[in-house]
CSV table of C-alpha atoms in Angstrom, one decimal:
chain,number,residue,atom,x,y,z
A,1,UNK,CA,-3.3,-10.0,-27.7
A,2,UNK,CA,-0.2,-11.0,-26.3
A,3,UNK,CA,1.7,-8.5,-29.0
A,4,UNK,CA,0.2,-5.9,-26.6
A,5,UNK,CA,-0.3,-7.5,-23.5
A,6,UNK,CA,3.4,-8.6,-23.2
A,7,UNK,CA,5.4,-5.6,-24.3
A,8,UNK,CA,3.6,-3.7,-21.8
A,9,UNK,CA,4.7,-6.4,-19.2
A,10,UNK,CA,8.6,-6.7,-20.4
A,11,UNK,CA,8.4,-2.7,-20.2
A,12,UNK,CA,7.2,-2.5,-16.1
A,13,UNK,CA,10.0,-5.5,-15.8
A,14,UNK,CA,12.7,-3.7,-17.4
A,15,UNK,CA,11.9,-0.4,-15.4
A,16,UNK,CA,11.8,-2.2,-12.4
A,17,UNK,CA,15.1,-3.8,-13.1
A,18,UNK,CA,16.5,0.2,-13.5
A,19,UNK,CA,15.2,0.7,-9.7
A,20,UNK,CA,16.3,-2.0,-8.5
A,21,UNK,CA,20.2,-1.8,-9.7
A,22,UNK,CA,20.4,1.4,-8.0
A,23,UNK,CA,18.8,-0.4,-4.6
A,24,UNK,CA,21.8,-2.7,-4.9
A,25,UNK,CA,24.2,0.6,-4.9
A,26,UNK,CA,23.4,0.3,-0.9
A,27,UNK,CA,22.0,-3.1,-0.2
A,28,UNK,CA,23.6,-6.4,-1.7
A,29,UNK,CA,21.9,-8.9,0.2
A,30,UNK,CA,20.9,-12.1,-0.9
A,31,UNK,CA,17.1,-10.8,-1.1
A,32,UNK,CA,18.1,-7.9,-3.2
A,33,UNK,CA,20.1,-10.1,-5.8
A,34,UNK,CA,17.4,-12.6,-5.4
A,35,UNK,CA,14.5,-9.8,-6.7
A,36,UNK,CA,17.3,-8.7,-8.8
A,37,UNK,CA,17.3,-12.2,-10.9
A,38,UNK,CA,13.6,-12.1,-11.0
A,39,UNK,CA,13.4,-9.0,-12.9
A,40,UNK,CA,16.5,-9.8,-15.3
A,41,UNK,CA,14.4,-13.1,-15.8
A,42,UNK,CA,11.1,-11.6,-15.9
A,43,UNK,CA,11.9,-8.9,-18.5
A,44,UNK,CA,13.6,-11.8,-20.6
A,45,UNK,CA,10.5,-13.9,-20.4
A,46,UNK,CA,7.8,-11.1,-22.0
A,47,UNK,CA,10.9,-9.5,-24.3
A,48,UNK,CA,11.1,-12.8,-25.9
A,49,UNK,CA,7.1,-13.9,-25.7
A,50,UNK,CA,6.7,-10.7,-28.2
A,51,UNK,CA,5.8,-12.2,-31.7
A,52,UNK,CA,8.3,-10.6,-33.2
A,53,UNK,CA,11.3,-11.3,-30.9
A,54,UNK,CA,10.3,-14.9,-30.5
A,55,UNK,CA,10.6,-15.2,-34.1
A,56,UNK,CA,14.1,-13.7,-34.7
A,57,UNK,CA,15.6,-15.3,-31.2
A,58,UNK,CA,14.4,-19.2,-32.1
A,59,UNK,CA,16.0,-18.4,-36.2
A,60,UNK,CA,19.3,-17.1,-33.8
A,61,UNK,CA,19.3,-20.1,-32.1
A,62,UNK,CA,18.2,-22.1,-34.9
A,63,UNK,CA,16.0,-24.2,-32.7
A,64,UNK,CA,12.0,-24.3,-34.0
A,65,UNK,CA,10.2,-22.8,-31.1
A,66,UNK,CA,13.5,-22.4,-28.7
A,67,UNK,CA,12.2,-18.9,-27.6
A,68,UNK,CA,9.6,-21.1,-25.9
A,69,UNK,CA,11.9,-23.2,-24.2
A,70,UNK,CA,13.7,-20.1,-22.6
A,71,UNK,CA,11.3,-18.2,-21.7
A,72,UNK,CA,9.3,-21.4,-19.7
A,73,UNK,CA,12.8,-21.9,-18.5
A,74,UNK,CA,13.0,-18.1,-17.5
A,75,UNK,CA,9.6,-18.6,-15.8
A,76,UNK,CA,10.8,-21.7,-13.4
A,77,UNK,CA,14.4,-19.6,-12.5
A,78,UNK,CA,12.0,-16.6,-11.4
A,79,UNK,CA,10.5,-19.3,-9.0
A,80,UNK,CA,13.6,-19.7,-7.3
A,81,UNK,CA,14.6,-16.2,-6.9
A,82,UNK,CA,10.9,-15.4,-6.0
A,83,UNK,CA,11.5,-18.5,-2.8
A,84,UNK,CA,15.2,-17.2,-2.6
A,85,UNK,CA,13.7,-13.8,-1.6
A,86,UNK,CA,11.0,-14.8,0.5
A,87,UNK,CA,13.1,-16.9,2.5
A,88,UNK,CA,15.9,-14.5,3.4
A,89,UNK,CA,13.1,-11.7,4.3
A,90,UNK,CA,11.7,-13.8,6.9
A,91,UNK,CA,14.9,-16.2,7.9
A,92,UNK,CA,18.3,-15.9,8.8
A,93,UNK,CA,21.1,-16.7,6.0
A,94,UNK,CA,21.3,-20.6,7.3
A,95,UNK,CA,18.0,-21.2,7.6
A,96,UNK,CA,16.8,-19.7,5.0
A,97,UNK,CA,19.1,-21.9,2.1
A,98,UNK,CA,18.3,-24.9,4.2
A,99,UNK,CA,14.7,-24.1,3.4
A,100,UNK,CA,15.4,-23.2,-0.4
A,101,UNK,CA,17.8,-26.1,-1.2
A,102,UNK,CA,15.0,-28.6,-1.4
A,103,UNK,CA,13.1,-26.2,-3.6
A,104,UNK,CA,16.0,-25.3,-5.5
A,105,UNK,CA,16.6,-29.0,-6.6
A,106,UNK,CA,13.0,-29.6,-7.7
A,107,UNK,CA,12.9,-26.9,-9.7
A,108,UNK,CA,16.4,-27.6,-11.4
A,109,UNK,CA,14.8,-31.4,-12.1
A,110,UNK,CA,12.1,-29.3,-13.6
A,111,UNK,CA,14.2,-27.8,-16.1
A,112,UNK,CA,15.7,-31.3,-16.8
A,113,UNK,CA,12.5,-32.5,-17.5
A,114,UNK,CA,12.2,-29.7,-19.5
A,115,UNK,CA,14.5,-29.5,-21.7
A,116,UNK,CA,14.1,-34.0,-22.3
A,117,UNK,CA,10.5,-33.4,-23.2
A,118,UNK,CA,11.2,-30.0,-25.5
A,119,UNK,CA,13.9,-31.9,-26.8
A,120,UNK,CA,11.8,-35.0,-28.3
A,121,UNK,CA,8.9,-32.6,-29.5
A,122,UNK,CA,8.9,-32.9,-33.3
A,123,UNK,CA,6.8,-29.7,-33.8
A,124,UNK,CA,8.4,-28.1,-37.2
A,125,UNK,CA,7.1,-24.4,-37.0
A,126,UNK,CA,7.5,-21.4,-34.9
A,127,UNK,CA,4.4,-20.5,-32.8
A,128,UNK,CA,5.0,-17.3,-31.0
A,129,UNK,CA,1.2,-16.4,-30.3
A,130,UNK,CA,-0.1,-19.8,-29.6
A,131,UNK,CA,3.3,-22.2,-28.0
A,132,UNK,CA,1.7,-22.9,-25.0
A,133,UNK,CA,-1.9,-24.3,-26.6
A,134,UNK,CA,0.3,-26.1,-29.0
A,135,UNK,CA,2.6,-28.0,-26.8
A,136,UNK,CA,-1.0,-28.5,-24.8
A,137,UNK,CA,-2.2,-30.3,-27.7
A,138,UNK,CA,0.6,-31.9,-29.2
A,139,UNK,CA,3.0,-33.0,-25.8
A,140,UNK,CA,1.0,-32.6,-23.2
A,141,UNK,CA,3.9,-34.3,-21.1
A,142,UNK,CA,6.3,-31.0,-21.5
A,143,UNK,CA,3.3,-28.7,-20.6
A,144,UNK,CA,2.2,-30.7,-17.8
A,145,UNK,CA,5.6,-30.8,-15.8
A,146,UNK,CA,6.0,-27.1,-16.5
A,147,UNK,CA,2.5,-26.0,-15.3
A,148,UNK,CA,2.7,-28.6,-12.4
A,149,UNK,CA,6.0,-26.4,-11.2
A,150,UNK,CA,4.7,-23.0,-12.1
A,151,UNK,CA,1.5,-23.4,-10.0
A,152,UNK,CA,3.0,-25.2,-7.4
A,153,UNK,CA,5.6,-22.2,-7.2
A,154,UNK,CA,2.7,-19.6,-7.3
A,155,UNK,CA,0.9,-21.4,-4.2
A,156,UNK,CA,3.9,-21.5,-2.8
A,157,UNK,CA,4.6,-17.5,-2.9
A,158,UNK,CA,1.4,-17.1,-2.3
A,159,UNK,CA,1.4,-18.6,1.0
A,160,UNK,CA,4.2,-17.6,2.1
A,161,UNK,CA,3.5,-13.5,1.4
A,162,UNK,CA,0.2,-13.8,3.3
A,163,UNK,CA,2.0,-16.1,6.2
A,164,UNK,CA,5.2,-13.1,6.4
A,165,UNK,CA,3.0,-10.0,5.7
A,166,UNK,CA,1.4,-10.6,9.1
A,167,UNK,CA,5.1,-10.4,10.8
A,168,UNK,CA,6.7,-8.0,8.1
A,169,UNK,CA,8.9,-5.0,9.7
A,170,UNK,CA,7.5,-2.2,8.2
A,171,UNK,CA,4.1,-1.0,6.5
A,172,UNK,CA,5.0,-1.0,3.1
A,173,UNK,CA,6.6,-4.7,3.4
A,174,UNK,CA,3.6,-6.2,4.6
A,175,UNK,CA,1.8,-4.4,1.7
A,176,UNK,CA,4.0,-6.0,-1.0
A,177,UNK,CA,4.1,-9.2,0.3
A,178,UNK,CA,0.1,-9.1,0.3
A,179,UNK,CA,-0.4,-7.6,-3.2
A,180,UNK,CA,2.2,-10.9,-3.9
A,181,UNK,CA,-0.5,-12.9,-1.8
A,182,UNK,CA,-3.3,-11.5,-3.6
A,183,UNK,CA,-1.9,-12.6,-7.1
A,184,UNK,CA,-2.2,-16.1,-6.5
A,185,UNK,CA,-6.6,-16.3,-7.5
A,186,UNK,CA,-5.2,-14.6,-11.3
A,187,UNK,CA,-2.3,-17.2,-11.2
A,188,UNK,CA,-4.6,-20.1,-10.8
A,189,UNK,CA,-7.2,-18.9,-13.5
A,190,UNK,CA,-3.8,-18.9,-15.9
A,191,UNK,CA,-2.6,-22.3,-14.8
A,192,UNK,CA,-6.5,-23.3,-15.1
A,193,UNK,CA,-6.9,-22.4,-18.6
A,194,UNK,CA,-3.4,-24.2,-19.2
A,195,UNK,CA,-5.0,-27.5,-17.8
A,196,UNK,CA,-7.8,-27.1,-20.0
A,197,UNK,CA,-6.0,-26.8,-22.9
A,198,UNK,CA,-4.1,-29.9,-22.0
A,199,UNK,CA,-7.4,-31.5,-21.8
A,200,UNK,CA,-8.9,-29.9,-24.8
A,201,UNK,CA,-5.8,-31.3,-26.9
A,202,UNK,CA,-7.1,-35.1,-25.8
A,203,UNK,CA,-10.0,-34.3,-27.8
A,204,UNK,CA,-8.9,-32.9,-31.0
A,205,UNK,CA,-9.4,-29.2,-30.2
A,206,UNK,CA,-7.7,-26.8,-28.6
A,207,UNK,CA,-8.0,-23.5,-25.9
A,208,UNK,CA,-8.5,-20.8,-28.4
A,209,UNK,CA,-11.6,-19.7,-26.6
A,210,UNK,CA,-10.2,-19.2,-23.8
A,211,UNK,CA,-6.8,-17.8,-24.2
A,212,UNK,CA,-7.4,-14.1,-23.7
A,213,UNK,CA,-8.6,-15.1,-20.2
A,214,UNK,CA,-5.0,-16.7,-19.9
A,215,UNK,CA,-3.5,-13.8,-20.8
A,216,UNK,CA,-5.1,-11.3,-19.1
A,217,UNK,CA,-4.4,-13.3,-15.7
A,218,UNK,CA,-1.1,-13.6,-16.0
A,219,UNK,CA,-0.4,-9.7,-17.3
A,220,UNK,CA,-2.6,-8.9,-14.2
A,221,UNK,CA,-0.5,-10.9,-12.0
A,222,UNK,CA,3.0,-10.2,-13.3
A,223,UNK,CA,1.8,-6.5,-12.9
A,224,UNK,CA,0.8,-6.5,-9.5
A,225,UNK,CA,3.5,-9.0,-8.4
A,226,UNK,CA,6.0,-6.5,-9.6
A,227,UNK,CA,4.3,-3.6,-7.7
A,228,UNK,CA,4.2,-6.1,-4.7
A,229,UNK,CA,8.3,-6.7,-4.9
A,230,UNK,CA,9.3,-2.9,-5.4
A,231,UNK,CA,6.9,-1.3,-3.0
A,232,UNK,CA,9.0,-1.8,0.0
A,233,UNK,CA,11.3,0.6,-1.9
A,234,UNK,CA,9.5,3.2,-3.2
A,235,UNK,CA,6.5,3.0,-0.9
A,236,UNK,CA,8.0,5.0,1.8
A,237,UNK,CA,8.1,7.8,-0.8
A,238,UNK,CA,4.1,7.6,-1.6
A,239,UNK,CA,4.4,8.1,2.7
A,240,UNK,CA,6.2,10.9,2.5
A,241,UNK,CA,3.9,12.2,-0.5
A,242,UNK,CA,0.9,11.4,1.5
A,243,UNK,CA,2.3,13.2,4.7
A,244,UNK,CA,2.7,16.3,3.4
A,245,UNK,CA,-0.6,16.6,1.2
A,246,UNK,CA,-2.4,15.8,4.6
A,247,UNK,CA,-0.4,18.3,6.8
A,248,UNK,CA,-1.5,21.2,3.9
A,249,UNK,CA,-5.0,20.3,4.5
A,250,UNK,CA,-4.9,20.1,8.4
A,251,UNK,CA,-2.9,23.6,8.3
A,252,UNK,CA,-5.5,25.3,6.0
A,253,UNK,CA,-8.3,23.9,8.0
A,254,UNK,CA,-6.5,24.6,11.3
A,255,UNK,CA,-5.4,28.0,10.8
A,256,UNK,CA,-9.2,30.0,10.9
A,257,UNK,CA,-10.2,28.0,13.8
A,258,UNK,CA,-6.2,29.0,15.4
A,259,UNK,CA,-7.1,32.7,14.4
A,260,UNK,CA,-10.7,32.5,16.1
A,261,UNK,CA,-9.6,31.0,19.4
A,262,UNK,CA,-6.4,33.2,19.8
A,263,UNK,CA,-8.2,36.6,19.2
A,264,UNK,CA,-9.3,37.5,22.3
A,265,UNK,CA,-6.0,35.5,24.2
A,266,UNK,CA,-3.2,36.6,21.6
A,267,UNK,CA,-0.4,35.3,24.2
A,268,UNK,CA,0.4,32.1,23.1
A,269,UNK,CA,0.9,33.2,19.6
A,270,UNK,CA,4.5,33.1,19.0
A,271,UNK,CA,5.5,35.2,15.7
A,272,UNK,CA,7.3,32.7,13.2
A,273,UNK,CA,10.0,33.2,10.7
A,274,UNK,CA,8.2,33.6,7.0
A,275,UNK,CA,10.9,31.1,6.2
A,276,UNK,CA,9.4,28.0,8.9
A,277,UNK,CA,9.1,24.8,6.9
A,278,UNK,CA,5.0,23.8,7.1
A,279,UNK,CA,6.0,21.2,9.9
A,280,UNK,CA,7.0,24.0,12.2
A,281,UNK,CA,3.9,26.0,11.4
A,282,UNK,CA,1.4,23.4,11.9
A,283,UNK,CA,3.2,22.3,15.3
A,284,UNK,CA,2.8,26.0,16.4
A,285,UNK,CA,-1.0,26.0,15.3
A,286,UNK,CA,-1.4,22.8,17.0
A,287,UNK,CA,0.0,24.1,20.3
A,288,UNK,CA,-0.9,27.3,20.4
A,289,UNK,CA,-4.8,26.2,19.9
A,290,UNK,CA,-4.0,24.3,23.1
A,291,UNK,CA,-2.5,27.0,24.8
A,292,UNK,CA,-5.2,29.2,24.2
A,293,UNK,CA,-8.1,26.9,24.9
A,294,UNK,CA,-6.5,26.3,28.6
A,295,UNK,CA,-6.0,30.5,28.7
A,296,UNK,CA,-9.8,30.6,28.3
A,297,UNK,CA,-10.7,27.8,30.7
A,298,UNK,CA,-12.0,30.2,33.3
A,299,UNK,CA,-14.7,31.8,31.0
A,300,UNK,CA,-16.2,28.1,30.4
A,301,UNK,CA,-19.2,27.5,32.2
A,302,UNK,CA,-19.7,23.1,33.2
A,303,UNK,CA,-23.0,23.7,32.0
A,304,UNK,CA,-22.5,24.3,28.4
A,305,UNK,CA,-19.9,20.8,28.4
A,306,UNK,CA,-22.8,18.7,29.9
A,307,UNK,CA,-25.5,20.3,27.6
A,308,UNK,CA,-22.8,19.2,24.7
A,309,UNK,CA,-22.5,16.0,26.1
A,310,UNK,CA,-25.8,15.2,25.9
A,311,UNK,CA,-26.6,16.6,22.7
A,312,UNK,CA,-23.3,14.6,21.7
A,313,UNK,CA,-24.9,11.6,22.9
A,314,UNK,CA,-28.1,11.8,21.8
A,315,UNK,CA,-26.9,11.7,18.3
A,316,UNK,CA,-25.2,8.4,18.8
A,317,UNK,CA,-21.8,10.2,18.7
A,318,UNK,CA,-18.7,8.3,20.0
A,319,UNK,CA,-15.2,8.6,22.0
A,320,UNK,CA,-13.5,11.9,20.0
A,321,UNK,CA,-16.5,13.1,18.0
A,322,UNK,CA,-17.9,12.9,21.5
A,323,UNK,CA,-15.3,15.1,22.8
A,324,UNK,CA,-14.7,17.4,19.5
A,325,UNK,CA,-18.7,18.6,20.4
A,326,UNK,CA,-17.9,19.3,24.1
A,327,UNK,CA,-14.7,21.2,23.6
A,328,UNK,CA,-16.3,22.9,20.5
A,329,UNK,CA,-19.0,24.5,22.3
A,330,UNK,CA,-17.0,25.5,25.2
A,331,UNK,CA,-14.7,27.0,23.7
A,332,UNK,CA,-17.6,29.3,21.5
A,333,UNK,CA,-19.5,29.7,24.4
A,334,UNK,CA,-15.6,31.0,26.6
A,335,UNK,CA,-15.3,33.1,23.2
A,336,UNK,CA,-18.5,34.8,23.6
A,337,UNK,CA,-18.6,35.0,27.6
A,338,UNK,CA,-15.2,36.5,27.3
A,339,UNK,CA,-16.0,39.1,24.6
A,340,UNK,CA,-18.9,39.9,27.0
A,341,UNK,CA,-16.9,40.0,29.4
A,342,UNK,CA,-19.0,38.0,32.0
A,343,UNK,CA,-17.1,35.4,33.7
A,344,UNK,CA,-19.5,32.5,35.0
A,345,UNK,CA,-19.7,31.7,38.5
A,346,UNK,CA,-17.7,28.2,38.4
A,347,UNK,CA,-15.7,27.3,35.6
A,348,UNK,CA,-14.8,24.9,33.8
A,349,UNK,CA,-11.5,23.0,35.5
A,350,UNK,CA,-10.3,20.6,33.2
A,351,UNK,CA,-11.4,22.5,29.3
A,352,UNK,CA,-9.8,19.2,27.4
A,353,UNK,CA,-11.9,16.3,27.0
A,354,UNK,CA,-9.8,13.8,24.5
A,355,UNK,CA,-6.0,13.2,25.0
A,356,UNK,CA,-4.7,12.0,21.9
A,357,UNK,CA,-2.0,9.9,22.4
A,358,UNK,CA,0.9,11.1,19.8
A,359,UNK,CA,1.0,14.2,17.1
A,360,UNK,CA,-0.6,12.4,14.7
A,361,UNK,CA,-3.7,11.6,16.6
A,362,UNK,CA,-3.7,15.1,17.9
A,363,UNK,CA,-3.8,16.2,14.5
A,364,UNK,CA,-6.6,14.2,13.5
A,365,UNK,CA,-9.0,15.0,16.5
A,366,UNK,CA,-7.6,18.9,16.0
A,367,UNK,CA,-9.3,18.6,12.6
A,368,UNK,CA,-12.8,17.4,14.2
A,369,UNK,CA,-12.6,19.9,16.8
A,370,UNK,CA,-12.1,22.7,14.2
A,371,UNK,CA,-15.2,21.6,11.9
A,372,UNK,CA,-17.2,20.5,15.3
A,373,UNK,CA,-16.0,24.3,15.8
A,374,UNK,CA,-17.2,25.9,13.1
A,375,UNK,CA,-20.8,24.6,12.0
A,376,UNK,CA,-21.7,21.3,14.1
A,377,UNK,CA,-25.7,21.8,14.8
A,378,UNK,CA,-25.1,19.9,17.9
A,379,UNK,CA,-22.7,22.6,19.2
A,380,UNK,CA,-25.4,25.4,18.9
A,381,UNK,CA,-27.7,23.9,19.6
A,382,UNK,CA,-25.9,22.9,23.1
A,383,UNK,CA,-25.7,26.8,23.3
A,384,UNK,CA,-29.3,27.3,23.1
A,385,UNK,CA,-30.0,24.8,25.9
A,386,UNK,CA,-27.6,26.2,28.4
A,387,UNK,CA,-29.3,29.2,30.0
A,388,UNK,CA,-25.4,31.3,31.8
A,389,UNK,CA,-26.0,32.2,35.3
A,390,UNK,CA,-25.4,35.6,37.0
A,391,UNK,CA,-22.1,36.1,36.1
A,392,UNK,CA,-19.9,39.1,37.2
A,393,UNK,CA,-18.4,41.7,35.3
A,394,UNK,CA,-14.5,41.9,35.3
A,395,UNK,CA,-12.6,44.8,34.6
């Protein structure tokens, strides 16, 4: 499995290696280099675990098994690059190599112990699709210290990304850092099913049945730890992507409900160049609907808002799909009093109900009024219940 498995991870590292050196173009900060190392190492680590590569790069060392040396040894690096650039996200520069020099010098003991234990392994043949279950069998010692460091490491990260996405600076930081939190359970399962095999090779067997669980963890969590580093980076782009899919919908929804409400008050319709950007034009929907719904604020009748309101209400409506109802129907019933030209006797003063706070909630409660607008069985049937008084005819 891990001839498929692994190329597919070493590919995602290696392509987020590519982003990443042109991130560095513009930002050369410790954290950057840090994330930097990670993918160098990272992409090592699954380029080598291949089959084939492992083969040709232990007989170019000519060391038995040395490929599993350096990539273990890649692994435990990656750990201090991952707490290098956890740190200096959340920490100022002093504080945050005070915090990693303690972890830095356990983890270089680590590859001490490392390379000891590797070194007095008398294993005589290469095993690029079973090393680790073999080193679990035959020196448990030299897979012990290296899963003891690699899961401590994970919890570690883990930890730490759900402690800092909480306080991250942006939306798409605290995202990464919690896909980084949320690889830790598929971590664990991997350093599980290295324990057992440590404990299966006390009793003459080994973790065979269990291995394509190992593997599939850790693909799953390199994977989504990688999406987890890089989406502060490209995340803003999705934004961006997301922004502009959502501001052609509100337009096309927008524009027959603009076109309804402006007919019979065509002032606040300003003619645009055929060259405005969408942005512009949906701004101009947005505030000529307003415009137009105050212009027709003296053909609403109080009546038809209470009717609304309780209709509204009745169906267990809240807050803005409250308020899309009662503007709805006054603004059909100002439509049709207007095109009747019968003006009730009071009207309404105030014809907006909600008051979004910003564009983008404006937007959003634009889009309920619209649909609210167009077919909401409350709206009519607010209309049927509201009976207009005597109303007067204006020239």
């Amino acid at each position: 499995m891990n001839s498929v498995l692994y190329p597919v991870c070493a590919g995602v590292a290696w392509l987020a290696l590519l982003y990443k050196t042109r991130v560095l173009r513009t930002d050369r900060s410790a954290a950057q280099l840090a994330l930097t190392g990670n993918f160098l190492l990272l992409g090592i680590t699954y380029t080598v675990s291949t089959p084939v590569v492992w083969v040709a790069t232990s007989r170019a060392a000519g060391i038995v098994n040395f490929s599993g040396l350096l990539t273990q040894s890649c692994v435990v690096l990656m750990s201090a690059c991952q707490q290098l650039v956890l740190l200096h996200l959340t920490h100022e520069r002093a504080t945050a190599w005070r915090k990693a020099v303690p972890r830095l010098i356990a983890l270089a003991l680590v590859l001490v112990t490392m390379v000891t234990l590797f070194s007095a392994a008398t294993i005589q043949r290469e095993a690029p699709n079973d090393f680790a279950l073999s080193k679990a069998q035959y020196y448990p010692a030299y897979i012990t210290v290296y899963l003891v460091a690699y899961t401590a490491n994970q919890i570690d990260v883990g930890i730490l990304g759900w402690r800092y996405a909480k306080v991250a600076a942006t939306p798409w930081l605290r995202r990464g850092l919690l896909l980084i939190a949320l690889t830790l359970p598929f971590a664990l399962v991997y350093s599980g099913c290295r324990a057992a095999d440590v404990i299966a090779g006390q009793f003459g067997t080994d973790g065979r049945a269990w291995e394509p669980v190992a593997q599939l963890a850790v693909t799953i969590a390199t994977i989504t730890k990688i999406i987890g580093w890089t989406i502060p980076d490209w995340g803003r782009h999705l934004s961006t992507l997301a922004d502009g899919v959502r501001d052609r919908l509100t337009y096309r929804e927008l524009v027959p409900f603009h076109r309804e409400v402006t007919a019979l008050v065509p002032e606040p319709v300003i003619p645009l160049d055929p060259r405005a950007d969408l942005r512009t034009r949906l701004y101009r929907t947005v505030v000529e609907i307003r415009d137009a719904q105050w212009s027709l604020r003296t053909w609403m009748d109080p009546a038809v808002a209470d009717a609304a309101r309780r209709r509204a209400e009745a169906a267990r409506l809240r807050d803005d799909d409250v308020a899309a109802v009662v503007e709805a129907a006054q603004l059909r019933a100002a439509i049709q009093a207007k095109a009747a030209q019968r003006q009730p006797a009071v009207h309404t003063h105030a014809p907006r109900v909600a008051e979004p706070g910003d564009l983008a909630a404006e937007l959003a409660f634009q889009r309920r009024l619209a649909r609210a607008f167009a077919g909401s069985p409350l709206v009519t049937a607010a209309l049927a219940d509201t009976t207009s008084p005597r109303t007067e005819e204006t020239a």
